[in-house]
Short mmCIF file of C-alpha atoms in Angstrom, two decimals:
data_model
loop_
_atom_site.label_atom_id
_atom_site.label_comp_id
_atom_site.label_asym_id
_atom_site.label_seq_id
_atom_site.Cartn_x
_atom_site.Cartn_y
_atom_site.Cartn_z
CA MET Q 1 305.29 210.86 39.21
CA SER Q 2 304.64 211.15 35.61
CA GLU Q 3 307.65 211.05 33.17
CA VAL Q 4 309.61 214.01 32.30
CA VAL Q 5 311.55 212.72 29.35
CA PRO Q 6 309.71 210.45 26.89
CA ARG Q 7 311.38 206.95 26.80
CA LYS Q 8 311.57 204.62 23.76
CA GLN Q 9 308.93 201.88 23.77
CA GLU Q 10 310.54 198.65 24.92
CA LYS Q 11 307.75 196.19 24.20
CA ASP Q 12 304.30 196.21 22.61
CA TYR Q 13 301.45 194.91 24.83
CA SER Q 14 298.71 195.33 22.40
CA LYS Q 15 297.81 191.71 22.11
CA GLU Q 16 297.80 191.27 25.97
CA VAL Q 17 295.54 194.29 26.49
CA ASP Q 18 293.13 192.99 23.70
CA ASP Q 19 292.92 189.73 25.59
CA LEU Q 20 292.44 191.08 29.00
CA LEU Q 21 289.90 193.87 28.38
CA PRO Q 22 286.98 191.43 27.61
CA VAL Q 23 288.06 189.34 30.57
CA ALA Q 24 288.11 192.21 32.94
CA GLU Q 25 284.62 193.30 31.71
CA SER Q 26 283.19 189.84 32.13
CA LEU Q 27 284.55 189.68 35.78
CA ALA Q 28 283.08 193.18 36.47
CA SER Q 29 279.71 192.06 35.17
CA ASP Q 30 279.81 188.92 37.57
CA GLY Q 31 280.34 191.17 40.49
CA LYS Q 32 284.08 190.66 40.78
CA LEU Q 33 285.04 194.29 40.03
CA GLN Q 34 288.03 194.33 42.43
CA GLU Q 35 289.49 191.21 40.82
CA ALA Q 36 289.15 192.71 37.31
CA ILE Q 37 290.89 195.88 38.56
CA ASP Q 38 293.55 193.96 40.01
CA LYS Q 39 294.41 192.06 36.79
CA LEU Q 40 294.29 195.40 34.91
CA LEU Q 41 296.75 197.05 37.42
CA ALA Q 42 299.21 194.20 37.11
CA LEU Q 43 299.28 194.59 33.33
CA GLU Q 44 299.38 198.32 33.60
CA LYS Q 45 302.58 198.16 35.50
CA GLY Q 46 304.23 196.17 32.67
CA THR Q 47 302.87 198.51 29.89
CA ARG Q 48 304.12 201.55 31.86
CA ASN Q 49 307.48 200.26 32.58
CA ALA Q 50 307.87 199.29 28.88
CA SER Q 51 306.82 202.83 27.85
CA ASP Q 52 303.97 201.35 25.75
CA GLN Q 53 301.91 204.63 25.54
CA PRO Q 54 298.94 203.27 23.45
CA SER Q 55 298.43 200.11 25.74
CA THR Q 56 298.79 202.20 29.00
CA SER Q 57 296.36 204.67 27.74
CA ARG Q 58 293.87 201.91 27.09
CA LEU Q 59 294.29 200.41 30.46
CA LEU Q 60 294.08 203.77 32.36
CA MET Q 61 290.87 204.59 30.72
CA THR Q 62 289.44 201.24 31.48
CA LEU Q 63 290.65 201.34 35.11
CA VAL Q 64 288.57 204.56 35.65
CA THR Q 65 285.62 203.84 33.36
CA LEU Q 66 284.87 200.36 34.50
CA PRO Q 67 284.14 201.23 38.08
CA TYR Q 68 282.11 204.22 36.91
CA LYS Q 69 280.12 201.96 34.61
CA HIS Q 70 279.37 199.70 37.52
CA LYS Q 71 278.33 202.53 39.79
CA ASN Q 72 281.51 202.26 42.07
CA LEU Q 73 282.31 205.96 42.04
CA GLU Q 74 284.53 205.85 45.16
CA LEU Q 75 286.91 203.32 43.44
CA ALA Q 76 286.67 205.25 40.10
CA PHE Q 77 287.81 208.52 41.91
CA ALA Q 78 290.52 206.70 43.88
CA ASN Q 79 291.99 205.03 40.63
CA ILE Q 80 292.18 208.52 39.04
CA SER Q 81 294.16 209.85 41.86
CA VAL Q 82 296.40 206.81 42.33
CA LEU Q 83 297.17 206.10 38.62
CA SER Q 84 298.23 209.71 37.92
CA LYS Q 85 300.78 209.53 40.60
CA LYS Q 86 302.41 206.22 39.55
CA HIS Q 87 306.19 206.35 39.16
CA GLY Q 88 307.03 206.86 35.55
CA GLN Q 89 303.56 207.44 34.34
CA ILE Q 90 303.16 208.50 30.73
CA ARG Q 91 301.83 212.07 30.28
CA GLN Q 92 299.69 211.25 27.09
CA SER Q 93 298.11 208.38 29.06
CA VAL Q 94 297.21 210.66 32.01
CA THR Q 95 295.89 213.25 29.67
CA MET Q 96 293.61 210.63 27.90
CA MET Q 97 292.54 209.32 31.31
CA VAL Q 98 291.44 212.84 32.60
CA ASP Q 99 289.75 213.58 29.28
CA ALA Q 100 287.66 210.38 29.53
CA THR Q 101 286.40 211.48 32.89
CA LEU Q 102 285.43 215.04 31.94
CA PRO Q 103 281.99 213.95 30.37
CA TRP Q 104 280.96 212.54 33.81
CA LEU Q 105 280.53 216.10 35.04
CA ASP Q 106 277.40 216.32 33.00
CA GLU Q 107 276.04 212.95 34.22
CA LEU Q 108 276.76 212.91 37.98
CA PRO Q 109 274.54 214.58 40.68
CA GLU Q 110 276.03 217.81 42.24
CA GLY Q 111 277.59 216.16 45.32
CA GLU Q 112 279.31 213.50 43.46
CA MET Q 113 280.29 216.02 40.67
CA ILE Q 114 281.92 218.27 43.29
CA LYS Q 115 284.12 215.20 44.55
CA LEU Q 116 285.26 214.47 41.00
CA ILE Q 117 286.05 218.05 40.45
CA GLU Q 118 288.23 218.07 43.53
CA VAL Q 119 289.85 214.87 42.43
CA LEU Q 120 290.70 216.24 39.04
CA ARG Q 121 291.91 219.52 40.48
CA GLU Q 122 294.26 217.63 42.77
CA VAL Q 123 295.48 215.48 39.72
CA THR Q 124 296.04 218.39 37.35
CA GLU Q 125 297.58 220.85 39.84
CA GLY Q 126 301.10 221.97 38.72
CA LYS Q 127 300.92 219.93 35.51
CA ILE Q 128 301.36 222.15 32.49
CA TYR Q 129 300.28 219.46 30.08
CA LEU Q 130 296.91 219.26 31.92
CA GLU Q 131 296.50 223.01 32.33
CA VAL Q 132 293.53 223.13 29.85
CA GLN Q 133 291.70 220.44 31.79
CA ARG Q 134 292.27 222.06 35.04
CA ALA Q 135 290.94 225.27 33.64
CA ARG Q 136 287.69 223.60 32.49
CA VAL Q 137 286.93 221.70 35.68
CA THR Q 138 287.84 224.98 37.73
CA ARG Q 139 285.20 226.74 35.69
CA ARG Q 140 282.70 224.32 36.50
CA LEU Q 141 283.42 224.52 40.19
CA SER Q 142 283.31 228.32 39.91
CA LYS Q 143 279.97 228.00 38.43
CA ILE Q 144 278.68 225.85 41.19
CA ARG Q 145 280.10 228.45 43.85
CA GLU Q 146 278.34 231.35 41.99
CA GLN Q 147 275.01 229.50 42.17
CA GLU Q 148 275.47 228.98 45.86
CA GLY Q 149 275.92 232.73 46.22
CA LYS Q 150 279.54 232.55 46.93
CA ILE Q 151 280.65 235.12 44.57
CA ASP Q 152 283.98 235.86 46.15
CA SER Q 153 284.91 232.19 46.08
CA ALA Q 154 283.78 231.77 42.53
CA THR Q 155 285.84 234.71 41.42
CA GLU Q 156 288.92 233.65 43.33
CA LEU Q 157 288.84 230.17 41.74
CA LEU Q 158 288.62 231.46 38.17
CA VAL Q 159 290.74 234.53 38.29
CA GLU Q 160 293.74 232.52 39.71
CA LEU Q 161 293.88 230.77 36.18
CA GLN Q 162 296.33 232.69 33.89
CA VAL Q 163 294.76 231.27 30.74
CA GLU Q 164 296.50 233.78 28.53
CA THR Q 165 299.65 231.98 29.04
CA PHE Q 166 298.25 228.40 28.02
CA GLY Q 167 299.81 227.43 24.79
CA SER Q 168 297.60 224.40 24.40
CA MET Q 169 294.31 226.24 24.77
CA SER Q 170 292.68 227.66 21.71
CA ARG Q 171 292.51 231.45 21.40
CA ARG Q 172 288.67 231.55 21.41
CA GLU Q 173 288.57 229.56 24.52
CA LYS Q 174 291.18 231.71 26.18
CA ILE Q 175 288.97 234.81 25.54
CA ASP Q 176 285.89 233.03 26.71
CA PHE Q 177 287.68 232.41 30.03
CA ILE Q 178 288.77 235.91 30.25
CA LEU Q 179 285.31 237.36 29.64
CA GLU Q 180 283.97 234.94 32.32
CA GLN Q 181 286.53 236.21 34.76
CA MET Q 182 285.58 239.82 33.83
CA ARG Q 183 281.89 239.04 34.49
CA LEU Q 184 282.66 237.55 37.95
CA LEU Q 185 284.92 240.49 38.82
CA HIS Q 186 281.96 242.79 37.98
CA LEU Q 187 279.70 240.78 40.26
CA LYS Q 188 282.34 241.04 42.88
CA GLN Q 189 282.71 244.94 42.23
CA ASP Q 190 286.46 244.51 41.92
CA TRP Q 191 286.84 247.24 39.34
CA ASP Q 192 290.56 247.50 39.42
CA GLN Q 193 291.18 243.78 38.79
CA MET Q 194 288.41 243.93 36.15
CA ALA Q 195 290.28 246.73 34.27
CA ILE Q 196 293.50 244.82 34.50
CA THR Q 197 291.89 241.54 33.13
CA SER Q 198 290.09 243.44 30.33
CA LYS Q 199 293.53 244.46 28.87
CA LYS Q 200 294.43 240.71 28.28
CA VAL Q 201 291.93 240.63 25.33
CA ASN Q 202 293.43 241.32 21.99
CA VAL Q 203 290.65 243.51 20.48
CA LYS Q 204 292.01 243.00 16.95
CA TRP Q 205 291.37 239.34 17.04
CA ILE Q 206 287.71 239.70 18.18
CA GLU Q 207 287.08 241.92 15.06
CA ASP Q 208 286.86 238.74 12.98
CA LYS Q 209 283.26 237.95 11.92
CA ASP Q 210 283.40 234.41 13.36
CA ASN Q 211 283.95 236.00 16.80
CA GLU Q 212 281.22 238.60 16.79
CA ASP Q 213 279.61 236.89 19.94
CA LEU Q 214 282.74 237.31 21.88
CA LYS Q 215 283.24 240.90 20.73
CA LEU Q 216 279.68 241.86 21.87
CA ARG Q 217 280.22 240.13 25.24
CA TYR Q 218 283.68 241.97 25.67
CA TYR Q 219 282.23 245.41 24.79
CA ALA Q 220 279.33 244.85 27.01
CA LEU Q 221 281.55 244.25 29.94
CA VAL Q 222 283.97 247.11 29.26
CA ILE Q 223 281.05 249.46 28.91
CA ILE Q 224 279.88 248.48 32.49
CA LEU Q 225 283.52 249.17 33.41
CA ALA Q 226 283.65 252.67 31.86
CA LEU Q 227 280.29 253.49 33.21
CA HIS Q 228 281.52 252.89 36.73
CA GLY Q 229 284.36 255.50 36.10
CA ASP Q 230 282.19 257.89 34.09
CA LYS Q 231 284.68 257.62 31.19
CA TYR Q 232 282.37 259.01 28.57
CA LEU Q 233 284.92 259.13 25.83
CA ASP Q 234 285.70 255.49 26.31
CA LEU Q 235 282.02 254.69 26.32
CA CYS Q 236 281.60 256.53 23.03
CA LYS Q 237 284.46 254.34 21.39
CA HIS Q 238 283.09 251.21 22.88
CA TYR Q 239 279.60 251.92 21.48
CA ARG Q 240 281.17 252.76 18.12
CA GLN Q 241 282.83 249.25 18.08
CA ILE Q 242 279.35 247.78 18.72
CA TYR Q 243 277.86 249.99 15.98
CA ASP Q 244 280.48 248.90 13.40
CA THR Q 245 279.69 245.12 14.03
CA PRO Q 246 278.09 243.45 11.00
CA SER Q 247 275.23 241.67 12.90
CA VAL Q 248 274.39 245.11 14.56
CA ILE Q 249 274.36 246.92 11.23
CA GLU Q 250 271.96 244.38 9.78
CA ASP Q 251 269.47 245.17 12.54
CA GLU Q 252 268.13 248.72 12.20
CA THR Q 253 266.93 248.91 15.80
CA LYS Q 254 270.33 247.84 17.12
CA TRP Q 255 272.43 250.08 15.13
CA GLN Q 256 270.14 253.08 15.80
CA ALA Q 257 270.45 252.37 19.53
CA ALA Q 258 274.18 252.02 19.37
CA LEU Q 259 274.60 255.25 17.25
CA ARG Q 260 272.30 257.15 19.77
CA ASN Q 261 274.63 256.07 22.66
CA VAL Q 262 277.65 257.18 20.66
CA VAL Q 263 276.27 260.60 20.24
CA TYR Q 264 275.13 260.84 23.91
CA PHE Q 265 278.50 259.87 25.34
CA ILE Q 266 280.58 262.02 22.89
CA VAL Q 267 278.68 265.17 23.80
CA LEU Q 268 279.06 264.14 27.52
CA ALA Q 269 282.89 263.61 27.18
CA PRO Q 270 285.14 266.49 28.40
CA TYR Q 271 286.21 268.75 25.51
CA ASP Q 272 289.83 268.09 24.18
CA ASN Q 273 291.39 267.68 20.78
CA GLU Q 274 290.44 263.89 20.57
CA GLN Q 275 286.85 264.57 21.70
CA SER Q 276 286.43 267.52 19.27
CA ASP Q 277 287.90 265.32 16.29
CA LEU Q 278 285.71 262.30 17.10
CA LEU Q 279 282.65 264.45 17.37
CA ALA Q 280 283.33 265.98 13.98
CA ARG Q 281 283.74 262.64 12.46
CA ILE Q 282 280.57 261.10 14.06
CA SER Q 283 278.56 264.12 12.80
CA GLN Q 284 279.63 263.33 9.27
CA ASP Q 285 277.98 259.81 9.48
CA SER Q 286 275.13 259.67 6.88
CA LYS Q 287 273.07 257.27 9.16
CA LEU Q 288 272.87 259.85 11.86
CA GLN Q 289 270.54 261.93 9.89
CA SER Q 290 267.87 259.14 10.18
CA ILE Q 291 268.03 259.99 14.04
CA PRO Q 292 267.02 263.73 13.86
CA GLU Q 293 267.35 264.47 17.65
CA CYS Q 294 270.93 263.07 17.71
CA TYR Q 295 271.86 264.67 14.47
CA ASN Q 296 270.69 268.11 15.58
CA LEU Q 297 272.26 267.63 19.06
CA ALA Q 298 275.68 266.79 17.45
CA LYS Q 299 275.37 269.81 15.16
CA CYS Q 300 274.67 272.02 18.04
CA PHE Q 301 278.02 271.15 19.68
CA THR Q 302 279.90 271.27 16.38
CA SER Q 303 278.75 274.83 15.38
CA PRO Q 304 280.36 277.85 16.96
CA GLU Q 305 277.03 279.22 18.09
CA LEU Q 306 275.51 279.62 21.55
CA MET Q 307 273.18 276.96 22.94
CA ARG Q 308 270.68 278.23 25.51
CA TRP Q 309 270.06 275.59 28.00
CA PRO Q 310 266.35 276.34 28.32
CA GLY Q 311 266.02 275.85 24.65
CA ILE Q 312 268.11 272.59 24.84
CA GLN Q 313 265.66 271.38 27.57
CA GLU Q 314 262.60 272.18 25.67
CA LEU Q 315 263.85 270.70 22.30
CA TYR Q 316 265.66 267.68 23.42
CA GLY Q 317 264.70 267.12 27.11
CA PRO Q 318 261.47 265.14 26.62
CA GLN Q 319 263.23 262.57 24.32
CA LEU Q 320 266.50 262.33 26.22
CA ARG Q 321 265.02 261.98 29.57
CA GLN Q 322 263.27 258.85 28.34
CA THR Q 323 266.43 257.11 27.68
CA LYS Q 324 268.43 254.99 30.20
CA VAL Q 325 271.45 257.41 29.62
CA PHE Q 326 269.53 260.54 30.81
CA GLY Q 327 266.37 259.09 32.39
CA PRO Q 328 265.54 260.36 35.94
CA ASN Q 329 266.60 258.08 38.86
CA GLY Q 330 264.10 255.34 39.24
CA VAL Q 331 263.09 255.40 35.67
CA LYS Q 332 264.33 252.54 33.57
CA GLY Q 333 263.98 254.10 30.08
CA VAL Q 334 263.84 252.34 26.77
CA THR Q 335 265.01 248.77 27.12
CA ASN Q 336 266.87 246.89 24.30
CA ASP Q 337 269.96 244.59 23.90
CA ILE Q 338 272.20 247.62 23.40
CA ASP Q 339 271.19 249.59 26.39
CA GLU Q 340 270.88 246.76 28.88
CA THR Q 341 274.30 247.39 30.40
CA ILE Q 342 273.52 250.98 31.21
CA ASP Q 343 272.78 251.66 34.89
CA ALA Q 344 269.55 253.62 34.82
CA GLY Q 345 270.16 255.19 38.40
CA GLN Q 346 272.70 257.76 37.09
CA GLY Q 347 270.47 259.53 34.64
CA ASP Q 348 270.29 262.86 36.76
CA LYS Q 349 274.07 262.82 37.08
CA ARG Q 350 274.49 262.57 33.31
CA TRP Q 351 271.79 265.24 32.72
CA GLU Q 352 273.68 267.59 34.85
CA ALA Q 353 276.94 266.71 33.00
CA LEU Q 354 275.24 267.47 29.70
CA HIS Q 355 274.25 270.93 31.22
CA ASN Q 356 277.93 271.61 32.09
CA ARG Q 357 279.11 270.57 28.68
CA VAL Q 358 276.43 273.15 27.15
CA ILE Q 359 277.92 275.78 29.37
CA GLU Q 360 281.53 274.92 28.58
CA HIS Q 361 280.69 275.07 24.73
CA ASN Q 362 279.05 278.47 25.33
CA ILE Q 363 282.05 279.84 27.09
CA ARG Q 364 284.39 278.62 24.30
CA THR Q 365 282.12 280.28 21.75
CA ILE Q 366 281.96 283.55 23.66
CA ALA Q 367 285.72 283.56 23.89
CA LYS Q 368 285.82 283.41 20.17
CA TYR Q 369 283.68 286.45 19.54
CA TYR Q 370 284.41 288.65 22.61
CA THR Q 371 287.53 290.33 23.73
CA ARG Q 372 285.94 291.75 26.77
CA ILE Q 373 282.48 291.15 28.32
CA THR Q 374 280.88 292.12 31.69
CA ILE Q 375 280.28 289.36 34.15
CA ALA Q 376 276.59 290.11 34.20
CA ARG Q 377 276.26 289.81 30.44
CA LEU Q 378 278.32 286.53 30.51
CA ALA Q 379 276.06 285.14 33.21
CA GLU Q 380 272.97 286.09 31.07
CA LEU Q 381 274.32 284.37 27.94
CA LEU Q 382 274.98 281.23 29.96
CA ASP Q 383 271.74 281.26 31.87
CA LEU Q 384 273.47 281.23 35.21
CA ASP Q 385 273.91 283.50 38.14
CA THR Q 386 277.13 285.47 38.23
CA SER Q 387 278.62 283.26 40.99
CA ASN Q 388 278.11 279.93 38.91
CA ALA Q 389 279.24 281.71 35.70
CA GLU Q 390 282.60 282.68 37.45
CA THR Q 391 282.85 279.14 38.81
CA MET Q 392 282.43 277.50 35.36
CA LEU Q 393 284.72 280.01 33.65
CA SER Q 394 287.35 279.35 36.30
CA LYS Q 395 287.27 275.70 35.65
CA LEU Q 396 287.89 276.12 31.79
CA VAL Q 397 290.80 278.53 32.54
CA VAL Q 398 292.36 276.06 34.83
CA SER Q 399 292.02 273.26 32.30
CA LYS Q 400 293.49 275.67 29.81
CA MET Q 401 290.51 275.37 27.44
CA VAL Q 402 290.21 279.13 27.27
CA TYR Q 403 292.18 282.11 28.31
CA ALA Q 404 290.33 284.73 30.56
CA LYS Q 405 291.03 287.24 33.35
CA ILE Q 406 288.28 288.38 35.67
CA ASP Q 407 288.47 291.96 36.77
CA ARG Q 408 286.01 291.91 39.72
CA PRO Q 409 286.15 295.67 40.67
CA GLN Q 410 285.16 296.56 37.06
CA GLY Q 411 282.94 293.40 36.71
CA THR Q 412 284.54 292.47 33.40
CA VAL Q 413 286.11 289.40 31.76
CA ASN Q 414 289.08 289.81 29.35
CA PHE Q 415 289.49 287.06 26.93
CA VAL Q 416 292.57 288.55 25.08
CA GLU Q 417 295.89 287.22 26.38
CA LYS Q 418 298.36 289.95 27.07
CA LYS Q 419 301.33 289.56 24.75
CA SER Q 420 304.94 289.75 25.78
CA THR Q 421 307.41 292.37 24.21
CA ASP Q 422 308.91 289.78 22.18
CA SER Q 423 305.62 288.61 20.81
CA ILE Q 424 304.45 291.97 19.86
CA LEU Q 425 307.89 292.77 18.17
CA ASN Q 426 307.58 289.45 16.26
CA ASP Q 427 304.03 290.34 15.14
CA TRP Q 428 305.10 293.97 14.04
CA SER Q 429 308.19 292.35 12.17
CA SER Q 430 305.77 289.91 10.43
CA ASP Q 431 303.21 292.61 9.50
CA ILE Q 432 305.99 294.92 8.18
CA SER Q 433 307.41 291.96 5.98
CA LYS Q 434 303.94 291.38 4.65
CA LEU Q 435 303.37 295.10 3.92
CA MET Q 436 306.77 295.41 2.05
CA GLY Q 437 305.78 292.28 0.17
CA LEU Q 438 302.60 293.87 -1.03
CA ILE Q 439 304.19 297.06 -1.91
CA ASP Q 440 306.88 295.33 -3.98
CA LYS Q 441 304.20 293.29 -5.65
CA SER Q 442 302.16 296.47 -6.42
CA THR Q 443 305.24 298.23 -7.81
CA HIS Q 444 305.96 295.39 -10.01
CA LEU Q 445 302.35 295.34 -11.37
CA ILE Q 446 302.33 299.11 -11.91
CA ALA Q 447 305.70 298.85 -13.89
CA LYS Q 448 304.21 296.05 -15.99
CA GLU Q 449 301.19 298.16 -16.85
CA HIS Q 450 303.46 301.13 -17.78
CA ALA Q 451 305.48 298.96 -20.04
CA VAL Q 452 302.39 297.44 -21.67
CA PHE Q 453 300.79 300.91 -22.21
CA SER Q 454 304.06 302.22 -23.67
CA ALA Q 455 304.38 299.44 -26.14
CA GLN Q 456 300.73 299.86 -27.21
CA ALA Q 457 301.31 303.68 -27.71
CA ALA Q 458 304.34 303.15 -29.76
CA GLN Q 459 302.70 300.60 -31.97
CA ALA Q 460 299.72 303.09 -32.50
CA SER Q 461 302.16 305.84 -33.48
CA LYS Q 462 303.82 303.67 -36.22
CA ALA Q 463 300.46 302.79 -37.61
#
């Protein structure tokens, strides 16, 4: 077992280690590797018991690197395992020994590399001071499992690492691990766990310019997550974050692609106060005017005017149906770095959603200008049959976006909410108060004019 409480160094073995290392190297070169290991082990016991951390560290690294250098991988792996379990072993020495073996992962063939990974995972298991090393070797093993097509196994290996709690790991590396976990969860189609994992990233930290690569990776993954749940308002916010990234702003092609998606998804988002406010602010972006079709589309939704769906199809359909957002199923649409995460197979679904948003906008507009309208006329204005017009109107009434009552026998829709007796009385009282205020003001002004006229007449008579 490794030590729990550091002990005071009792003796310095630096000279003995300096003398032994060349001897051990010479013996190993002469084919007497085991003899060299035995001599090193004998001295290691003394340095460990004397709590000589620098000397113990040098010996431990030599005990694993010497067999590796002379192609005896079995002995090197065995030494890693045995030395880490020695009674009273020094933590810093074990850490340095493990760190010395990590570069081997890039040099060994796959079979031997997996053996080394398993040894290191066994050595680092349950040791907080080796949590970073365990995370790194586990990530290598996860990558191997992914290449073998074992996505579930690869995901399970990496997701079990709670890297957000690692105090010795840099913040950048933590986020890199979390993003890799999200990527594997996406491949596994575990959307719930992916959503939970995404919340571990502090988005304020990745706003830093030095972490733009992490920011773009993060938002590419959360866009995939939001697309799966058809969370259009979230998609708009995610693309706005990409749009506000300095490296994207510097590339006209990228910021235009991002801004297009911002507009597409904000008009697709269900209407509410947040959506309405965000759409108004997006419409005021001066750069939006450089993309006429998006500028005009956003203006249609911010203006209290009817949008006829046939006109929308004619004006915007040819362009919108060429994009990955609205493209017909089977058509990939325009490809660029910003749009690559959008699933092209849902274009028809989003096109239908856009049609519904146009209808909802038209119903809200009609409710502003009409107090009562026939169902037939309503259906005509919405470019729907009466049955579908009633259905869409009912949905908005249920969601409390508009107030309406349908009188089917008379075939009319009433948009004026019937007021209660108290409400009518309050309105009457308010109107009377305003009227009395106007009368009082008028009386005061008339009296003022009389006074001025009388003063002028008196002055004229004296003259």
